[in-house]
Amino acid sequence: MTKIILAAAAALVSLGTVTQADELPTAAYLPVAKAVEAANAAVESCKAKGFAVTTAIVARSGETSVLIHGDGAGPHTNGSATGKAFTSASMGRPSGALAGGIASNPPLAGLRDMDPRLVILAGGLPIRINGQLVGGIGVGGAPSGDIDAECAIEGLKAIGAEVPE
Amino acid sequence: MTKIILAAAAALVSLGTVTQADELPTAAYLPVAKAVEAANAAVESCKAKGFAVTTAIVARSGETSVLIHGDGAGPHTNGSATGKAFTSASMGRPSGALAGGIASNPPLAGLRDMDPRLVILAGGLPIRINGQLVGGIGVGGAPSGDIDAECAIEGLKAIGAEVPE
Amino acid sequence: MTKIILAAAAALVSLGTVTQADELPTAAYLPVAKAVEAANAAVESCKAKGFAVTTAIVARSGETSVLIHGDGAGPHTNGSATGKAFTSASMGRPSGALAGGIASNPPLAGLRDMDPRLVILAGGLPIRINGQLVGGIGVGGAPSGDIDAECAIEGLKAIGAEVPE
Amino acid sequence: MTKIILAAAAALVSLGTVTQADELPTAAYLPVAKAVEAANAAVESCKAKGFAVTTAIVARSGETSVLIHGDGAGPHTNGSATGKAFTSASMGRPSGALAGGIASNPPLAGLRDMDPRLVILAGGLPIRINGQLVGGIGVGGAPSGDIDAECAIEGLKAIGAEVPE
Amino acid sequence: MTKIILAAAAALVSLGTVTQADELPTAAYLPVAKAVEAANAAVESCKAKGFAVTTAIVARSGETSVLIHGDGAGPHTNGSATGKAFTSASMGRPSGALAGGIASNPPLAGLRDMDPRLVILAGGLPIRINGQLVGGIGVGGAPSGDIDAECAIEGLKAIGAEVPE
Amino acid sequence: MTKIILAAAAALVSLGTVTQADELPTAAYLPVAKAVEAANAAVESCKAKGFAVTTAIVARSGETSVLIHGDGAGPHTNGSATGKAFTSASMGRPSGALAGGIASNPPLAGLRDMDPRLVILAGGLPIRINGQLVGGIGVGGAPSGDIDAECAIEGLKAIGAEVPE
Amino acid sequence: MTKIILAAAAALVSLGTVTQADELPTAAYLPVAKAVEAANAAVESCKAKGFAVTTAIVARSGETSVLIHGDGAGPHTNGSATGKAFTSASMGRPSGALAGGIASNPPLAGLRDMDPRLVILAGGLPIRINGQLVGGIGVGGAPSGDIDAECAIEGLKAIGAEVPE
Amino acid sequence: MTKIILAAAAALVSLGTVTQADELPTAAYLPVAKAVEAANAAVESCKAKGFAVTTAIVARSGETSVLIHGDGAGPHTNGSATGKAFTSASMGRPSGALAGGIASNPPLAGLRDMDPRLVILAGGLPIRINGQLVGGIGVGGAPSGDIDAECAIEGLKAIGAEVPE
């Protein structure tokens, strides 16, 4: 759909003289209201299971959009949630899948050093809506990364984002 | 004198069995639900004035409880909001008052170097409820720190916290 | 024009059921080809004046889009160019104007501590095209920040961006 | 007894109008006098075995409460003791058990990157008193992490904290 | 022209007693124009394959000469491209070969900790021209490090640099 | 006992040919037992005045020997106490005098940037015993740096160290 | 000998078609033997005046070439010497002159934030030999920056480098 | 001579009441002249083998005493040499032995995270003279850590320090 819009824009551009602006491409982003909604849903989902977690939403550009530190979650969870969310937002894949990939292919260990904001560990998922990657959600604090990821899925569902298989 | 106090404690302890827990002091904290409420109110308040801001809530212990990056706020506002909130949570004073204090008393400039998490600049306020300091709220992104502080006040009011004079 | 596109999108949305995606807002960004063009123009402009400089283009989201370190520029210029560009991209103002503002209003000194990526010093300018803030350009290495800013202006002109007064 | 206090608070709340403060939850914390006592005991215990160590006590919130660098301990022990204590305070488990868990499950290696304050290595233990997690103790400098942990246990015993199995 | 100047300097020096200048050794370096050319070629090469990448050129001294962040590349690619380029510039070898070396010889894992600027992962290649090591090129963002390296090779070819076997 | 060992070593050395050891110079250091004593005294002194502070003792070499975070002190006080202690340990002067020196001589502002461990602000004092500089004590958390310094003086007195005029 | 090799390379290149190599420009650099000589001279010069200092030599590219920490110098002097040397190597001016410039022109304060390696404070001088800027020398630890600079001058003289007025 | 002064001090102290000074323990340290000698020997030793390396000497307290960056060594060698030297100075063992220990016992991997100054990789050796641990020497830049260690041994021999088996 982005293509359609861009085509329309290109058509318009031919009519003007200052043509730079019309040529500017655009990217979709997740509005903060939805980010808060997703983060809250993930925190509540884990709380319902009996786990205190922190959830972060990171935009595709890498900046943190929302952080919610659930009551009783440890101080390391701000870093783990944000890092997992960054990983999925930037690499476009579940952070747990990346962790598994490194474990089975040791020369990939350097992936962990690419950017200090990365935390390659289960619990982070990309946020895609209608196929557009607009960020990542990360959860930290449950007894396992798989449970963290389950709560992250609830966050995705709350805003109608795609759930990775 | 510490020894004397400890000795007294030991005396008392001999009357019980495992009595340590009862002796543990407690501290009040702001539950995350209220922190989200305050942060949302501050972001919305500034948005109503036409300004895109980020708001952070930092616990008395210094860890970030909530961060909400309003749509359209610049990337530096995550740092400014969090830093102002940390400053007020840790020092128990409005960050703007501290900034003014340094300006009028240059030997205090070293306050800025005490901790890398500090941002001594208007826009941060301590969160006190019934006289208990439980954290700080910080807002960044409005055209001036005074406006940031006005929005922070709306955050405080939303949860019934004390508004500093 | 962004509004026009969004209106078209809204019209489409009424046809579907999963409506979140259609509602996603978009933001314009500077394509990297133009960023390289602007950076090269600024480096060449200063070179023509006899000065070796580095130029950086930073996106509105804060991430560096292009860095060109001119032959003979000192190693600190990577940091100065990137920092000035970040400052203007994030705050939407010329970095030199902000530096002057702090100098005349000391309680604003905390602006320097808001984010470690900031360099509040003449030589950075926001990149606006048709009124949309899409990033910042920063130049470092000339004998003064004013000359750095002159070269940055050449970078803006090369891509038809607005030149701040 | 903490429970009793909370019950009393709840009773009082029904009498008032400004109800926010009364609703504030509380958390137990380890008073610094006990933290010093535990740290000293751990350092002395290792010294008696012939080893120079550093011991740190980190609060549940992640901030360092006490650090005692034993005479003759290497400079890296400040970091190792603090990191092990942070790990156990934040994750609520012995740091050595976590280290073993990563070794036997490589996809967990990302745990090491969750927070720069973590040191996942034997020698750190959570501090629990009557079931309440109030922090962590970490010891560094003995010839092995197991010996570090033995000294940490002496620290726990000195203040009547629970000794993990 | 640099050579001509040096020759002139040498002529003058032979008349005098301050002889240090003619004793100064020299090192070849990659001019920035070629660095931009190589970086562009690598970005374009990957784009032609359908991948959005960032490319960095790092000088032999370790400082970044050029960074080009391709449209659509994730925010972590600035770090991965720069780190891979630094690795090859400083160690004079393909970063992928070093990654393989560590994987097959675990006591070498400490190589990753030698310098925070290192990213030991496929995608970085040394830049050698007529046998002189003048820097490194690094690419990040393709689905695998091998593809990143293929694009880096196109960057080397564009400026006539040696392609490692 | 250290002296006795050194004397014995000297006796042995005179018989041999490897003479390096007896040439090794020595430096006095503050034993940790005294460091704990000084830190406790400073914390207690401020507590008696009604102020919650953190006190740090830093060795002449720059490493932290003891940190005691008084109950109720803000999280920034770990940094302020340690930084002030480092400043006085490394520069051999009260940190407050250095702060005053910068204020009256602006070109000295760069002193603040010499080392990230420095906090040039009242509240730190050098620890000298019989004229030997063996470290620094720093206090943070009282309402003013002068009060912090008064408590630091109590720490010095507790171990018979010289009190700077 | 480097020259001879380059001449040979040029001869070979003229026979071929890949002509890039002979186009590579070169830059003079300070050999480490001279760097050690300069650093030693500066340390000894200050020692003769009764002051314990650290001296650093930083290459034009910003990397530290030599560091010598004189006996008895404080731990902050490694940072101050290296930072002053970096400042002069990168900016090509005495660090003290830059410090004075900022003091008399407050909007320049942002110069301090351009690069974390900068220490803009008297005691650093550029190293120029026959007009070529090849690095910087920095001294830290004397009672004033002017004395540090005097010792740095002795370092420059020891290797026949130009002494800035 | 230090001894003579201490003896005199002891004599004076016996007349007074302030007895702390004579109680101060002392620690041997490596004078910088020997540190320079050792570092030079290691650099020259590797140069004679045809390898460009950097050598660092780190004091027992962790601070860098000497750094010599050999002509032609890569920029990462400052970090590797310093890190290896720190490791051996702080832990009192060859860094290569520690690297081997981690490789054969994965739960020890956390050793790498104890302190950011550590580089656990062959090429670092403790400096012991007459059984006293006074620091570490680290070499980086040779084709293997074993060769780095051979050069480090030459540094130890040059000053009569013990060569670890």
PDB file of C-alpha atoms in Angstrom, chain A residues 15 35 53 58 60-61 64 107 119-120 126 128 134 144 164:
ATOM      1  CA  LEU A  15       3.144  19.317 -11.495  1.00  0.00           C
ATOM      2  CA  ALA A  35       2.603   1.147  22.094  1.00  0.00           C
ATOM      3  CA  VAL A  53       7.913  -8.338  34.289  1.00  0.00           C
ATOM      4  CA  VAL A  58      11.179   0.047  20.669  1.00  0.00           C
ATOM      5  CA  ARG A  60      12.014   0.603  14.108  1.00  0.00           C
ATOM      6  CA  SER A  61      14.564   3.410  14.363  1.00  0.00           C
ATOM      7  CA  THR A  64      12.484   3.357  23.051  1.00  0.00           C
ATOM      8  CA  PRO A 107      30.887 -18.199  14.356  1.00  0.00           C
ATOM      9  CA  VAL A 119      20.026  -8.542  23.904  1.00  0.00           C
ATOM     10  CA  ILE A 120      19.764 -11.727  21.897  1.00  0.00           C
ATOM     11  CA  PRO A 126       9.076  -7.809  15.908  1.00  0.00           C
ATOM     12  CA  ARG A 128       4.553  -5.984  12.106  1.00  0.00           C
ATOM     13  CA  VAL A 134       7.360  -0.789  12.821  1.00  0.00           C
ATOM     14  CA  SER A 144      12.004 -18.291  31.199  1.00  0.00           C
ATOM     15  CA  PRO A 164       5.322 -14.608  14.332  1.00  0.00           C
TER      16      PRO A 164
END
